[in-house]
Coordinates of C-alpha atoms in Angstrom, one line a residue:
Q24 CA 95.2 -176.3 62.5
V25 CA 94.5 -175.7 66.0
Q26 CA 97.8 -176.5 68.3
L27 CA 98.0 -177.0 71.8
V28 CA 101.5 -176.4 73.8
E29 CA 101.2 -177.7 77.4
S30 CA 104.1 -176.3 79.9
G31 CA 104.3 -176.3 83.6
G32 CA 104.6 -179.6 85.4
G33 CA 107.2 -180.9 86.8
L34 CA 108.1 -182.4 90.6
V35 CA 106.5 -181.2 93.9
Q36 CA 105.8 -182.3 97.1
A37 CA 102.4 -183.2 98.4
G38 CA 100.6 -180.1 99.4
G39 CA 102.4 -178.1 97.0
S40 CA 101.2 -176.1 93.8
L41 CA 101.7 -176.1 90.1
R42 CA 100.4 -174.0 87.6
L43 CA 100.1 -175.7 83.9
S44 CA 99.9 -173.4 80.9
C45 CA 98.3 -174.5 77.6
A46 CA 99.3 -172.0 74.8
A47 CA 96.3 -172.4 71.9
S48 CA 96.7 -171.5 68.0
G49 CA 95.4 -171.7 64.8
G50 CA 92.1 -171.3 65.8
A51 CA 88.8 -169.0 67.0
F52 CA 88.5 -170.0 70.5
G53 CA 85.6 -168.0 71.3
S54 CA 83.8 -170.7 69.9
Y55 CA 85.3 -173.4 71.6
I56 CA 85.5 -175.4 75.2
M57 CA 89.1 -175.6 76.2
G58 CA 89.7 -178.6 78.8
W59 CA 92.5 -180.2 80.9
F60 CA 92.6 -184.5 81.3
R61 CA 95.0 -186.4 83.1
Q62 CA 96.3 -189.8 82.6
A63 CA 97.8 -192.1 85.3
P64 CA 100.2 -195.4 84.7
G65 CA 97.8 -198.3 84.2
K66 CA 94.6 -195.8 84.5
E67 CA 92.2 -194.4 81.4
R68 CA 92.1 -190.7 80.9
Q69 CA 90.1 -188.7 83.1
F70 CA 88.2 -185.4 82.7
V71 CA 89.9 -182.9 85.0
A72 CA 88.5 -179.5 84.1
N73 CA 86.8 -177.3 81.2
I74 CA 86.0 -173.9 80.4
R75 CA 83.8 -172.1 77.9
W76 CA 86.3 -169.7 76.2
R77 CA 84.1 -167.0 75.7
E78 CA 81.8 -167.1 78.6
G79 CA 84.3 -168.4 81.0
T80 CA 81.9 -170.6 82.8
T81 CA 83.9 -173.5 84.3
A82 CA 83.0 -177.3 85.4
Y83 CA 85.4 -179.6 87.4
T84 CA 85.8 -183.2 88.5
M85 CA 84.4 -183.3 92.1
S86 CA 88.2 -184.7 93.2
V87 CA 90.0 -181.5 92.3
K88 CA 87.0 -179.1 92.8
S89 CA 88.1 -177.3 95.8
R90 CA 92.0 -177.5 94.8
F91 CA 92.3 -176.8 91.0
T92 CA 91.1 -173.7 89.2
I93 CA 91.1 -173.3 85.2
S94 CA 91.4 -169.8 83.7
R95 CA 91.6 -168.4 80.3
D96 CA 93.9 -165.3 79.0
S97 CA 92.2 -164.3 75.6
A98 CA 95.3 -161.6 75.2
K99 CA 97.5 -164.7 74.9
N100 CA 95.6 -167.6 74.1
T101 CA 96.3 -169.4 76.8
V102 CA 94.3 -171.6 79.1
Y103 CA 96.0 -172.4 82.8
L104 CA 95.1 -174.6 85.4
Q105 CA 96.1 -173.8 89.0
M106 CA 96.9 -176.5 91.1
N107 CA 96.8 -176.3 94.9
S108 CA 96.9 -178.8 97.8
L109 CA 98.7 -181.3 95.5
E110 CA 98.1 -184.9 96.3
P111 CA 100.4 -188.3 95.3
E112 CA 97.0 -189.2 93.5
D113 CA 97.4 -186.0 91.3
T114 CA 100.5 -187.8 89.8
A115 CA 99.9 -188.2 86.0
I116 CA 100.4 -186.9 82.5
Y117 CA 98.0 -183.8 82.1
Y118 CA 97.0 -182.8 78.6
C119 CA 95.0 -179.9 77.1
A120 CA 92.3 -180.1 74.8
A121 CA 89.8 -178.1 72.9
R122 CA 86.8 -178.8 70.8
P123 CA 84.5 -176.3 69.2
L124 CA 81.0 -176.0 71.0
W125 CA 79.1 -178.1 68.7
R126 CA 80.9 -181.1 69.0
S127 CA 80.8 -183.7 72.0
D128 CA 84.1 -184.9 72.2
Y129 CA 87.4 -183.3 72.1
N130 CA 89.1 -183.4 68.7
F131 CA 92.4 -181.4 69.6
W132 CA 95.0 -182.5 72.0
G133 CA 98.3 -181.3 73.0
Q134 CA 101.1 -183.7 73.8
G135 CA 100.8 -183.6 77.4
T136 CA 103.1 -182.5 80.4
Q137 CA 104.0 -184.5 83.2
V138 CA 103.3 -183.6 86.8
T139 CA 104.8 -185.9 89.6
V140 CA 103.7 -185.3 93.7
S141 CA 105.9 -186.9 96.3
S142 CA 104.7 -187.5 99.7

């Protein structure tokens, strides 16, 4: 069974940086797409970024494209989200997710990590 464990959230001032980590286990991740999503209070969960594990190709939502970087370390089975130039609007719970390439929806989710950006 795939398990995803996020870490790295916290409180940071606007303009600061954080790096989120997602430790993955229990799957053959070479055939997976790994994603980061976020959910702010009172809002729907939003796609942030994803990465195809084997190829390393990435995709981002427009609002973070120039500020966030998703990457993976195959030796550690870990996916990262480097977040720079953080804004108060980035405040949310950030979730790591995974899906096999053949699925259209993410079927594995972590428990989430809180990111709070103060102005």
